[in-house]
Amino acid sequence: MTKIRWGLLSTAHINQKVMPAIRNSHYGELVAVASRDEQKARAYAKEYRIPLSFSSYEAMLASDQVDVVYISLPNHLHAEWMIRAMQAGKHVLCEKPFVLTIKEMDEVTRVKQETGCKILEAFMYRYHPQTQQVIELISDGMIGDVEIVEGVFQFPLKDAGNVRWNPQFGGGALWDVGIYPLSYAQLVMGEPPIQVFGQRKLTASGVDETFLGQMMYTRGRQAQLRSSFSLPYETRLSISGSAGRIIIPRPFHNMEDHRKICRVDASGKEHWISIPRFDLYTGEVDDLNRAILDNRDPILSLEETRNHLRTLLAFYVSAEKNRPVALDE
Ligand SMILES: NC(=O)c1ccc[n+]([C@@H]2O[C@H](COP(=O)([O-])OP(=O)(O)OC[C@H]3O[C@@H](n4cnc5c(N)ncnc54)[C@H](OP(=O)(O)O)[C@@H]3O)[C@@H](O)[C@H]2O)c1
């Protein structure tokens, strides 16, 4: 079988996690890396044993030796490079948050339709057997009707020069880590919220250092999220239903540290469930590989990605106005 040829568009830190997944995939291979700096690209290719290196992103997009690009740029550059990649005929796996505005989302969607390229927002936890187990427990009625989802993703961001502190680069805790519980809540609820209410603590530079959010769904269902760059590391998610709860100590990443989830039944009894070992980043890589090979859309749809964005933008409007707002208000 001819393997799908992947190129890394940047030398970002996150590449370290995604490279093994590309390499271990049955369907793809890692063939190239591009950097804005020629020396950096060459040194990176040597260090990670990548056959081709390109001294600019444009040069990699012009190459006929690359089929898919993995975009791991700072958030404000995602839309531009996704569009340029598709216009050069490349499929795209792009890091979260996919884009920062509805205008960008519309443009990316238009170019996708025009070019027929496959594109996917990189939400690795979606494909982990743990997430699949959670969704199965809910659809099997093990906790009754879902009423509330609560999620936390926070960590201390100590590096003062990090792009996540820069408002021009799509910085802020909600864009960076709040998007995880936000997307998980959407997955569980099967739809975006109808209304949100967000409150934040801003830095002097104008990004949210901490963001707390409340999401209201149809049938009175609700979700809450907490994200922060200034509090001690914590991730967790819990889902409460009419007949029990599910507690997920590692919902988004670092699952290897704790591969167990807990179902609490209506009487309060805990049932711990072990989750099989799984390379976290393989699922997103293979979803895109299979979408290309089978000429279908990826499992995580563009509509879901658009709804992540609509919810995020509504949160920022809500925090600005200090009141609940409807989506797209
Ligand atoms: N899914 C996950 O688990 C996960 C985890 C962490 C981050 N992320 C996402 O991945 C993306 C990258 O995050 P990261 O922390 O890995 O990034 P990073 O280490 O800061 O790297 C970003 C790369 O972008 C390139 N770049 C181009 N223009 C730049 C500019 N003006 N300033 C800085 N870098 C620029 C640089 O590569 P060259 O110098 O080689 O051109 C740089 O190495 C973000 O969207 C983030 O949200 C996802």
Coordinates of C-alpha atoms and ligand atoms in Angstrom, one line a residue:
M1 CA 0.0 0.0 0.0
T2 CA 1.3 3.5 -0.8
K3 CA 1.6 5.4 2.4
I4 CA 0.3 8.9 3.0
R5 CA 3.3 11.3 3.2
W6 CA 3.2 13.7 6.1
G7 CA 5.1 17.0 6.6
L8 CA 5.4 19.0 9.8
L9 CA 4.7 22.7 9.2
S10 CA 6.9 24.2 12.0
T11 CA 9.2 22.8 14.6
A12 CA 6.7 23.3 17.5
H13 CA 7.0 21.4 20.8
I14 CA 3.8 19.5 20.2
N15 CA 5.4 17.8 17.2
Q16 CA 7.2 15.6 19.7
K17 CA 3.9 13.9 20.6
V18 CA 2.5 13.7 17.1
M19 CA 5.6 12.4 15.3
P20 CA 5.5 9.0 16.9
A21 CA 1.8 8.7 16.0
I22 CA 2.5 9.5 12.3
R23 CA 5.4 7.0 12.3
N24 CA 3.4 4.2 14.0
S25 CA 0.4 4.6 11.8
H26 CA -0.2 1.7 9.4
Y27 CA -1.3 4.2 6.7
G28 CA 1.2 7.1 6.9
E29 CA 4.8 8.1 7.1
L30 CA 6.7 11.1 8.2
V31 CA 8.7 12.5 5.3
A32 CA 9.3 16.3 5.8
V33 CA 9.6 19.2 8.2
A34 CA 9.5 22.9 7.3
S35 CA 10.7 25.8 9.4
R36 CA 11.0 29.6 8.8
D37 CA 14.7 29.1 9.4
E38 CA 16.8 26.9 7.1
Q39 CA 19.4 25.8 9.7
K40 CA 16.7 25.0 12.2
A41 CA 14.8 22.8 9.6
R42 CA 18.0 21.0 8.7
A43 CA 19.0 20.4 12.3
Y44 CA 15.5 19.2 13.2
A45 CA 15.3 16.8 10.3
K46 CA 18.7 15.3 11.3
E47 CA 17.8 15.0 15.0
Y48 CA 14.4 13.3 14.3
R49 CA 15.5 11.4 11.2
I50 CA 13.1 13.1 8.9
P51 CA 14.1 12.6 5.2
L52 CA 13.3 16.1 3.8
S53 CA 13.7 19.5 5.3
F54 CA 12.4 22.8 3.8
S55 CA 13.6 26.3 4.6
S56 CA 10.2 27.8 4.4
Y57 CA 6.6 26.7 4.8
E58 CA 5.9 27.8 1.2
A59 CA 8.6 25.4 -0.1
M60 CA 7.1 22.4 1.6
L61 CA 3.6 23.3 0.3
A62 CA 5.1 23.5 -3.2
S63 CA 6.7 20.0 -2.9
D64 CA 5.0 17.0 -4.7
Q65 CA 6.5 14.7 -2.0
V66 CA 4.1 15.7 0.7
D67 CA 0.4 14.8 0.9
V68 CA -0.7 16.0 4.3
V69 CA 0.6 18.8 6.5
Y70 CA 0.4 19.0 10.3
I71 CA -0.1 22.6 11.3
S72 CA 1.3 23.3 14.8
L73 CA 1.8 27.1 14.5
P74 CA 0.6 29.7 17.1
N75 CA -3.2 30.0 16.9
H76 CA -3.3 33.3 14.9
L77 CA -1.5 31.6 12.0
H78 CA -3.7 28.5 11.7
A79 CA -6.3 29.9 9.2
E80 CA -3.8 31.4 6.8
W81 CA -1.6 28.3 6.6
M82 CA -4.6 25.9 6.3
I83 CA -5.9 27.9 3.4
R84 CA -2.5 28.0 1.7
A85 CA -1.9 24.3 2.3
M86 CA -5.3 23.4 0.8
Q87 CA -4.7 25.7 -2.2
A88 CA -1.5 23.8 -2.8
G89 CA -3.5 20.5 -2.7
K90 CA -2.5 19.3 0.8
H91 CA -4.8 17.7 3.3
V92 CA -4.5 19.3 6.8
L93 CA -4.4 18.2 10.4
C94 CA -4.5 21.6 12.3
E95 CA -4.0 22.1 16.0
K96 CA -6.7 23.4 18.3
P97 CA -8.1 26.0 18.3
F98 CA -8.7 25.6 14.6
V99 CA -9.3 29.3 13.8
L100 CA -10.1 32.4 15.8
T101 CA -13.0 34.1 14.0
I102 CA -16.1 33.1 12.1
K103 CA -14.7 34.9 9.0
E104 CA -11.7 32.6 9.1
M105 CA -13.9 29.6 9.6
D106 CA -16.1 30.5 6.6
E107 CA -13.0 31.0 4.5
V108 CA -11.4 27.7 5.5
T109 CA -14.7 25.9 4.9
R110 CA -15.0 27.5 1.4
V111 CA -11.5 26.5 0.4
K112 CA -12.0 23.0 1.7
Q113 CA -15.2 22.7 -0.5
E114 CA -13.4 24.2 -3.5
T115 CA -10.3 22.0 -3.2
G116 CA -11.8 18.8 -1.9
C117 CA -9.0 18.5 0.7
K118 CA -9.7 16.7 4.0
I119 CA -9.1 18.9 7.1
L120 CA -9.3 18.0 10.8
E121 CA -9.0 19.8 14.1
A122 CA -6.5 18.0 16.3
F123 CA -8.4 16.8 19.3
M124 CA -6.5 13.7 20.3
Y125 CA -8.6 12.8 23.3
R126 CA -11.7 12.2 21.1
Y127 CA -10.2 9.0 19.8
H128 CA -8.9 7.5 23.0
P129 CA -10.7 4.3 24.2
Q130 CA -11.4 6.1 27.5
T131 CA -13.5 8.7 25.7
Q132 CA -15.3 6.0 23.7
Q133 CA -16.0 4.1 26.9
V134 CA -17.5 7.2 28.5
I135 CA -19.8 7.8 25.5
E136 CA -20.8 4.1 25.6
L137 CA -21.7 4.2 29.3
I138 CA -23.9 7.2 28.6
S139 CA -25.6 5.7 25.6
D140 CA -26.2 2.4 27.4
G141 CA -28.1 4.5 30.0
M142 CA -25.7 3.7 32.8
I143 CA -26.1 7.1 34.4
G144 CA -29.6 7.9 33.2
D145 CA -30.2 11.2 31.5
V146 CA -27.2 13.5 31.5
E147 CA -27.9 16.7 33.4
I148 CA -24.5 18.3 34.1
V149 CA -20.9 18.2 32.8
E150 CA -18.1 19.8 34.8
G151 CA -14.5 20.1 33.5
V152 CA -11.2 21.6 34.5
F153 CA -8.0 22.1 32.6
Q154 CA -5.5 24.4 34.3
F155 CA -1.7 24.7 34.7
P156 CA 0.9 27.3 35.7
L157 CA 2.3 28.9 32.6
K158 CA 5.6 30.2 33.9
D159 CA 7.3 31.2 30.7
A160 CA 6.7 35.0 30.4
G161 CA 7.6 35.0 26.7
N162 CA 5.2 32.2 25.7
V163 CA 2.9 33.1 22.8
R164 CA -0.1 32.0 24.9
W165 CA 0.2 35.4 26.8
N166 CA 0.0 37.4 23.6
P167 CA -3.5 38.6 22.6
Q168 CA -2.4 39.1 19.0
F169 CA -1.5 35.4 18.8
G170 CA -4.8 34.1 20.0
G171 CA -3.5 33.8 23.6
G172 CA -5.5 33.1 26.7
A173 CA -6.5 30.2 28.9
L174 CA -9.9 29.6 27.3
W175 CA -8.5 29.4 23.7
D176 CA -5.6 27.1 24.9
V177 CA -7.1 24.8 27.5
G178 CA -10.7 25.8 28.3
I179 CA -11.4 24.5 24.8
Y180 CA -10.9 20.9 26.1
P181 CA -13.8 20.8 28.6
L182 CA -15.8 23.0 26.2
S183 CA -15.5 20.4 23.4
Y184 CA -16.0 17.5 25.8
A185 CA -19.2 19.0 27.0
Q186 CA -20.4 19.4 23.4
L187 CA -19.5 15.8 22.6
V188 CA -21.5 14.6 25.6
M189 CA -24.5 16.9 25.0
G190 CA -24.5 16.2 21.3
E191 CA -24.9 19.8 20.4
P192 CA -23.5 23.3 21.3
P193 CA -25.0 25.3 24.2
I194 CA -27.8 27.7 23.5
Q195 CA -26.4 30.3 26.0
V196 CA -23.2 30.9 27.9
F197 CA -22.0 33.0 30.7
G198 CA -18.2 33.5 31.2
Q199 CA -16.1 35.4 33.7
R200 CA -12.4 35.9 33.5
K201 CA -9.3 37.4 35.2
L202 CA -7.3 39.4 32.7
T203 CA -3.5 39.9 32.5
A204 CA -2.1 43.4 31.9
S205 CA -1.5 42.3 28.3
G206 CA -5.3 41.6 27.9
V207 CA -5.5 37.8 27.8
D208 CA -7.6 35.7 30.1
E209 CA -5.3 34.2 32.7
T210 CA -8.3 32.4 34.2
F211 CA -11.6 31.8 32.6
L212 CA -14.7 30.2 34.3
G213 CA -17.7 29.4 32.1
Q214 CA -21.2 28.2 32.4
M215 CA -23.0 26.6 29.4
M216 CA -26.8 26.2 29.1
Y217 CA -28.2 23.5 26.8
T218 CA -31.6 22.4 25.7
R219 CA -33.8 20.5 28.2
G220 CA -32.3 22.5 31.1
R221 CA -28.9 20.6 30.8
Q222 CA -25.8 22.6 31.9
A223 CA -22.0 22.4 31.8
Q224 CA -19.3 24.3 33.6
L225 CA -15.6 24.8 32.8
R226 CA -12.6 26.2 34.5
S227 CA -9.3 27.0 32.7
S228 CA -6.2 28.8 33.9
F229 CA -2.6 29.6 33.3
S230 CA -1.9 30.6 36.9
L231 CA -3.3 27.8 39.1
P232 CA -1.6 24.4 39.9
Y233 CA -1.9 21.7 37.3
E234 CA -5.3 20.0 37.3
T235 CA -7.4 18.2 34.8
R236 CA -10.7 16.3 35.4
L237 CA -14.2 15.9 34.1
S238 CA -17.4 14.6 35.7
I239 CA -20.8 13.9 34.1
S240 CA -23.8 13.7 36.3
G241 CA -27.0 12.0 35.3
S242 CA -30.4 11.1 36.8
A243 CA -29.1 7.7 37.8
G244 CA -25.4 8.2 38.5
R245 CA -22.1 9.9 37.7
I246 CA -19.0 9.3 35.7
I247 CA -15.7 10.7 37.1
I248 CA -12.7 11.0 34.7
P249 CA -9.5 12.0 36.4
R250 CA -7.5 12.3 33.2
P251 CA -10.0 13.3 30.5
F252 CA -7.8 15.1 28.0
H253 CA -4.2 14.0 28.1
N254 CA -1.6 12.2 30.3
M255 CA -4.0 9.2 30.4
E256 CA -1.1 6.9 30.9
D257 CA -0.7 8.4 34.5
H258 CA -4.2 7.2 35.3
R259 CA -6.0 4.8 33.0
K260 CA -9.2 4.4 35.0
I261 CA -12.6 6.0 35.1
C262 CA -15.3 5.7 37.8
R263 CA -19.0 5.1 37.4
V264 CA -20.9 6.0 40.6
D265 CA -24.3 4.3 40.6
A266 CA -27.5 5.7 42.0
S267 CA -26.8 4.2 45.5
G268 CA -23.4 5.9 45.6
K269 CA -21.4 2.7 44.9
E270 CA -18.2 3.2 42.9
H271 CA -17.3 1.0 39.9
W272 CA -13.8 1.6 38.6
I273 CA -13.2 0.7 35.0
S274 CA -9.7 0.1 33.6
I275 CA -8.9 1.6 30.1
P276 CA -6.5 -0.2 27.7
R277 CA -3.2 1.4 26.9
F278 CA -3.4 3.5 23.7
D279 CA -1.0 6.0 22.0
L280 CA -3.1 9.2 22.5
Y281 CA -2.1 11.0 19.2
T282 CA -2.6 8.0 16.9
G283 CA -6.4 8.4 16.7
E284 CA -6.4 11.9 15.1
V285 CA -3.6 10.9 12.6
D286 CA -5.4 7.8 11.6
D287 CA -8.8 9.5 11.3
L288 CA -7.3 11.8 8.7
N289 CA -5.4 9.0 7.0
R290 CA -8.6 6.9 6.7
A291 CA -10.6 9.9 5.6
I292 CA -8.1 10.5 2.7
L293 CA -7.9 6.8 1.8
D294 CA -11.7 6.2 2.0
N295 CA -12.6 9.6 0.6
R296 CA -14.9 10.4 3.5
D297 CA -15.0 13.2 6.1
P298 CA -13.1 12.8 9.3
I299 CA -15.0 11.5 12.4
L300 CA -14.7 14.9 14.1
S301 CA -16.7 17.0 11.7
L302 CA -16.2 20.6 10.6
E303 CA -19.6 21.4 12.0
E304 CA -18.4 20.3 15.5
T305 CA -15.3 22.5 15.0
R306 CA -17.5 25.4 14.0
N307 CA -19.6 24.9 17.1
H308 CA -16.5 24.9 19.4
L309 CA -15.6 28.3 17.9
R310 CA -19.1 29.7 18.2
T311 CA -19.2 28.7 21.9
L312 CA -15.7 30.2 22.5
L313 CA -16.5 33.5 20.9
A314 CA -19.8 33.7 22.8
F315 CA -17.9 33.2 26.0
Y316 CA -15.6 36.1 25.2
V317 CA -18.6 38.4 24.4
S318 CA -20.2 37.3 27.7
A319 CA -17.1 38.0 29.7
E320 CA -16.8 41.4 28.1
K321 CA -20.5 42.3 28.7
N322 CA -20.6 40.6 32.1
R323 CA -23.9 38.8 31.3
P324 CA -25.2 35.6 29.7
V325 CA -25.3 35.7 25.9
A326 CA -26.8 33.5 23.3
L327 CA -24.6 31.9 20.7
D328 CA -24.0 34.2 17.7
E329 CA -25.5 37.1 19.6
Ligands
LIG1 N1 -3.1 18.8 21.1 C1 -2.2 19.1 22.1 O1 -1.9 18.2 22.9 C2 -1.5 20.4 22.1 C3 -0.5 20.6 23.0 C4 0.3 21.8 23.0 C5 0.0 22.7 22.0 N2 -1.0 22.5 21.1 C6 -1.3 23.5 20.0 O2 -0.3 23.4 19.1 C7 0.0 24.7 18.6 C8 1.5 24.9 18.8 O3 1.8 25.0 20.2 P1 3.3 24.7 20.8 O4 3.3 25.1 22.2 O5 3.8 23.4 20.4 O6 4.0 25.8 19.9 P2 5.6 26.3 20.0 O7 6.4 25.3 20.6 O8 5.6 27.7 20.5 O9 5.9 26.3 18.4 C9 5.2 27.1 17.5 C10 6.0 27.0 16.2 O10 5.4 27.9 15.2 C11 6.4 28.4 14.4 N3 6.1 29.9 14.3 C12 5.8 30.5 13.1 N4 5.6 31.8 13.4 C13 5.8 32.0 14.7 C14 5.8 33.2 15.5 N5 5.4 34.4 15.0 N6 6.1 33.0 16.8 C15 6.4 31.8 17.3 N7 6.4 30.7 16.6 C16 6.1 30.8 15.3 C17 7.8 28.1 15.0 O11 8.4 27.1 14.1 P3 9.6 27.5 13.1 O12 10.5 28.4 13.9 O13 10.2 26.1 12.9 O14 9.0 28.0 11.9 C18 7.5 27.5 16.3 O15 8.3 26.5 16.6 C19 -0.9 25.7 19.3 O16 -2.0 25.9 18.4 C20 -1.4 24.9 20.5 O17 -2.7 25.3 20.9 C21 -1.7 21.3 21.1

